[in-house]
mmCIF file of C-alpha atoms in Angstrom:
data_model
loop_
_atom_site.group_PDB
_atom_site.id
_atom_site.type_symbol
_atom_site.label_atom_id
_atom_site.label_comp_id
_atom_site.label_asym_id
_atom_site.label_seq_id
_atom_site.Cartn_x
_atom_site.Cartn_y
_atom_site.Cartn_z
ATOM 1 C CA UNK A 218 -11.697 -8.706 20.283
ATOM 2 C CA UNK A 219 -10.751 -11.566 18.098
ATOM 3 C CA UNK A 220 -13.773 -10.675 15.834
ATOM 4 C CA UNK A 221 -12.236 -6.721 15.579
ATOM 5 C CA UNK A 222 -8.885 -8.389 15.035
ATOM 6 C CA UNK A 223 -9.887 -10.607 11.798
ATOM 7 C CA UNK A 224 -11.840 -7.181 10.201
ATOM 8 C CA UNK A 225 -8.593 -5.432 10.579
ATOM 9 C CA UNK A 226 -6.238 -8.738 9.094
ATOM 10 C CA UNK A 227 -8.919 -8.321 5.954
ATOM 11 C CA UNK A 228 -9.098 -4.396 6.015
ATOM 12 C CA UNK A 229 -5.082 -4.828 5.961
ATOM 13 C CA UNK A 230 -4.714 -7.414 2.998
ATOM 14 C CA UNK A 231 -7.188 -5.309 1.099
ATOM 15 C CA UNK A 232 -5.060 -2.933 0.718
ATOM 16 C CA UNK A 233 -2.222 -4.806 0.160
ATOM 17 C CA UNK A 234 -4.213 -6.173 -2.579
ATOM 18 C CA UNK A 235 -5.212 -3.118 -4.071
ATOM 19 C CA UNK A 236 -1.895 -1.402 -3.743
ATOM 20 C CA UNK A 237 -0.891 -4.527 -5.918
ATOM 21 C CA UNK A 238 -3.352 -4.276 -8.333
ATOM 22 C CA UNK A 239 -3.234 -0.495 -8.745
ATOM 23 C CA UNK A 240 -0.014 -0.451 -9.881
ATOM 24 C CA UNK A 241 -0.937 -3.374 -12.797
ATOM 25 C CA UNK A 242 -4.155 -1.631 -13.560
ATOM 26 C CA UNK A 243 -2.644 2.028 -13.714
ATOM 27 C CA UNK A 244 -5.365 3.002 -11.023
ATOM 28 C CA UNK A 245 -4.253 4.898 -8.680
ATOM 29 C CA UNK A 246 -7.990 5.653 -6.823
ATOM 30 C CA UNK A 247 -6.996 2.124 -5.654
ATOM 31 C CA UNK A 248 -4.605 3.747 -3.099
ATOM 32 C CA UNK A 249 -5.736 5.174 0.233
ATOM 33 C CA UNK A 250 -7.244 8.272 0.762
ATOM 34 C CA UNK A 251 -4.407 9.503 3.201
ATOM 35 C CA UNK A 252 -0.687 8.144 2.078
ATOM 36 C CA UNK A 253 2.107 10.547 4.246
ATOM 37 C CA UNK A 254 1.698 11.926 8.056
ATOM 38 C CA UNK A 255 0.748 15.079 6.707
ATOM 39 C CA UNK A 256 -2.402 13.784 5.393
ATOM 40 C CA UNK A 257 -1.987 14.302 1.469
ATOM 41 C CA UNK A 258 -5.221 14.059 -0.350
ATOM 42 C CA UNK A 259 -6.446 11.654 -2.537
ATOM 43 C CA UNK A 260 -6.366 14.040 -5.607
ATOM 44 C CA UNK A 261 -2.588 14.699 -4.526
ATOM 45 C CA UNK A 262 -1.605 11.063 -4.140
ATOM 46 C CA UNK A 263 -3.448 9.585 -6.908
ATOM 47 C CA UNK A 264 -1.992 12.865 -8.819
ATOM 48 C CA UNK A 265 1.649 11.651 -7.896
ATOM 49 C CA UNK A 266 1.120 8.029 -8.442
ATOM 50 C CA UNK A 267 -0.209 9.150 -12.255
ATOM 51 C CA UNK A 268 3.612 10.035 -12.687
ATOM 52 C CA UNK A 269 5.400 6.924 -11.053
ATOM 53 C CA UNK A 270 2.830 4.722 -13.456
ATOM 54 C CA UNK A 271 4.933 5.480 -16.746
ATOM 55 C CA UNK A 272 7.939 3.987 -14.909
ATOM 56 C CA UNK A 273 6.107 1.261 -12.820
ATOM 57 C CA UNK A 274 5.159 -1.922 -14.535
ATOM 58 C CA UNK A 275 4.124 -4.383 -11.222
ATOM 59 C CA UNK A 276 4.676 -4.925 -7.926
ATOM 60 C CA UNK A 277 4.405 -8.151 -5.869
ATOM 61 C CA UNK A 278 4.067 -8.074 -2.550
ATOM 62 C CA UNK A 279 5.392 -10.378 0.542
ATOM 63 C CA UNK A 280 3.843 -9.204 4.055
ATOM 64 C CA UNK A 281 6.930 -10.720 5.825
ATOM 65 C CA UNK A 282 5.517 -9.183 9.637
ATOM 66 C CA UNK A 283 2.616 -8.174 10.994
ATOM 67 C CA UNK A 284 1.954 -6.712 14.369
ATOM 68 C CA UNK A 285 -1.961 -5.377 14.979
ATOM 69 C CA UNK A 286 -2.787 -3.399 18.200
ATOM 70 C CA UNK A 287 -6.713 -4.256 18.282
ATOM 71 C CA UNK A 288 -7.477 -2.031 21.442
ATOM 72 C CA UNK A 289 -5.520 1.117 19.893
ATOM 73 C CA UNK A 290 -7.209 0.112 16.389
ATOM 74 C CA UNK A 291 -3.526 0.247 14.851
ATOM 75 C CA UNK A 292 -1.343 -2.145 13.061
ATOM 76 C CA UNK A 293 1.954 -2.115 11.277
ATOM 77 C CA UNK A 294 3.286 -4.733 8.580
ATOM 78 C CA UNK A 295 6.636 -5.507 7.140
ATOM 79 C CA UNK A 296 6.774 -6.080 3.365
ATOM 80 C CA UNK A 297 9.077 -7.415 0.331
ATOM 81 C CA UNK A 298 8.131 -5.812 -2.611
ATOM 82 C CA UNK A 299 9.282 -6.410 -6.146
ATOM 83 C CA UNK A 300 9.259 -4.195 -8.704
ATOM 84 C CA UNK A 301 9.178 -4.302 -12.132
ATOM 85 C CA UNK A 302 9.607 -1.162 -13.791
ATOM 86 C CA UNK A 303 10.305 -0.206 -17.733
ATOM 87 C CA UNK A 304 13.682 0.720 -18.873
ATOM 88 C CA UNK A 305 14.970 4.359 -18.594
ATOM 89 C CA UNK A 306 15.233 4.331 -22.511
ATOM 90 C CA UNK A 307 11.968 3.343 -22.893
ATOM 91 C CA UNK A 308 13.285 -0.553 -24.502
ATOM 92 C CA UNK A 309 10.996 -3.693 -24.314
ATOM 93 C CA UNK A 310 13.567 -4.812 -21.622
ATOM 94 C CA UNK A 311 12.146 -4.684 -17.546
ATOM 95 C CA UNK A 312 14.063 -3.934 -14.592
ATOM 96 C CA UNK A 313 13.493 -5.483 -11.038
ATOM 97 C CA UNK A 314 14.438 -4.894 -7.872
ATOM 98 C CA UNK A 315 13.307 -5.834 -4.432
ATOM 99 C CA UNK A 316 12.458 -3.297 -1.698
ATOM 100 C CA UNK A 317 11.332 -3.421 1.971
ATOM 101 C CA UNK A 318 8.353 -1.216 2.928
ATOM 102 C CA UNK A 319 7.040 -0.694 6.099
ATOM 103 C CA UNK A 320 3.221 0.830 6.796
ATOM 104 C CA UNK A 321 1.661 1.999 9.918
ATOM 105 C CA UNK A 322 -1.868 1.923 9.705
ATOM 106 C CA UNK A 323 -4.573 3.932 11.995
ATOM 107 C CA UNK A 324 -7.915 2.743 11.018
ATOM 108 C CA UNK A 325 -11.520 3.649 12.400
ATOM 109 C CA UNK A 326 -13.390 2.436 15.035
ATOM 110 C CA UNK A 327 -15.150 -0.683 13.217
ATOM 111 C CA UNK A 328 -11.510 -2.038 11.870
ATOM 112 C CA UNK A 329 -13.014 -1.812 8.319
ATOM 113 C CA UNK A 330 -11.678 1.555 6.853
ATOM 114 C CA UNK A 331 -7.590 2.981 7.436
ATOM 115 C CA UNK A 332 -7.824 6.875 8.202
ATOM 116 C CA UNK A 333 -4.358 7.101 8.826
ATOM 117 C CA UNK A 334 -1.157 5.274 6.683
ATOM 118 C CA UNK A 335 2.835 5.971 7.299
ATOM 119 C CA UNK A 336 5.216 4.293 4.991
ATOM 120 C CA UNK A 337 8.113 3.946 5.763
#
C-alpha cells in the first residue's frame, strides 16, 4: 500500500502542477478530463476555461492539507491559491487575490489517472 500511496501523492501534484501551468500557458487540455460531479467533458471544460483565460493571468498554488484514502483509491487536498488576473479595463495594472479550493479526487485502480474531481 505505501507503493499505491506515493503513485497517487505524484498523480495528485501532477495535477496541481498542470492546473498551475495551464493557466500561465493558456492551455486548458492541461485540466482534467472530468472537472464538476456531473461529469462535464473535456471539450466543455476546456471550452469554459477558454473564457476565464482573458481574465486569468497566474495562479500559484499552496496544498495546505492532504488526506489520501489508498484502499478507496480517493484523496482530497486543501489549497491556497493566488490569483493574478488583468484589470476589468483591460490596463497594464494586475489584480490578486487569494482563494481556498478544495478537490476531491476519485482516481483508477493503478493510482496513476483521476476519473473523478469535485471542487469545492
Amino acid at each position: 500500500m505505501a507503493d499505491l500511496r506515493t503513485v497517487l501523492q505524484n498523480t495528485i501534484n501532477s495535477f496541481v502542477s498542470n492546473n498551475t501551468l495551464g493557466i500561465a500557458t493558456k492551455n486548458a487540455a492541461l485540466f482534467s478530463a472530468f472537472f464538476r460531479a456531473q461529469g462535464e467533458t473535456n471539450a466543455d471544460y476546456e471550452t469554459q476555461k477558454q473564457l476565464e483565460f482573458h481574465t486569468m493571468q497566474a495562479v500559484a498554488q499552496n496544498v495546505t492539507r492532504t488526506v489520501i484514502d489508498v484502499s478507496a483509491r480517493r484523496a482530497t487536498i486543501w489549497t491556497e491559491q493566488t490569483i493574478t488576473t488583468t484589470t476589468a479595463n483591460g490596463g497594464n495594472g494586475l489584480q490578486g487575490g487569494v482563494v481556498e479550493v478544495i478537490w476531491d479526487f476519485d482516481f483508477t485502480e493503478d493510482g496513476t489517472r483521476i476519473k473523478r474531481i469535485m471542487e469545492c
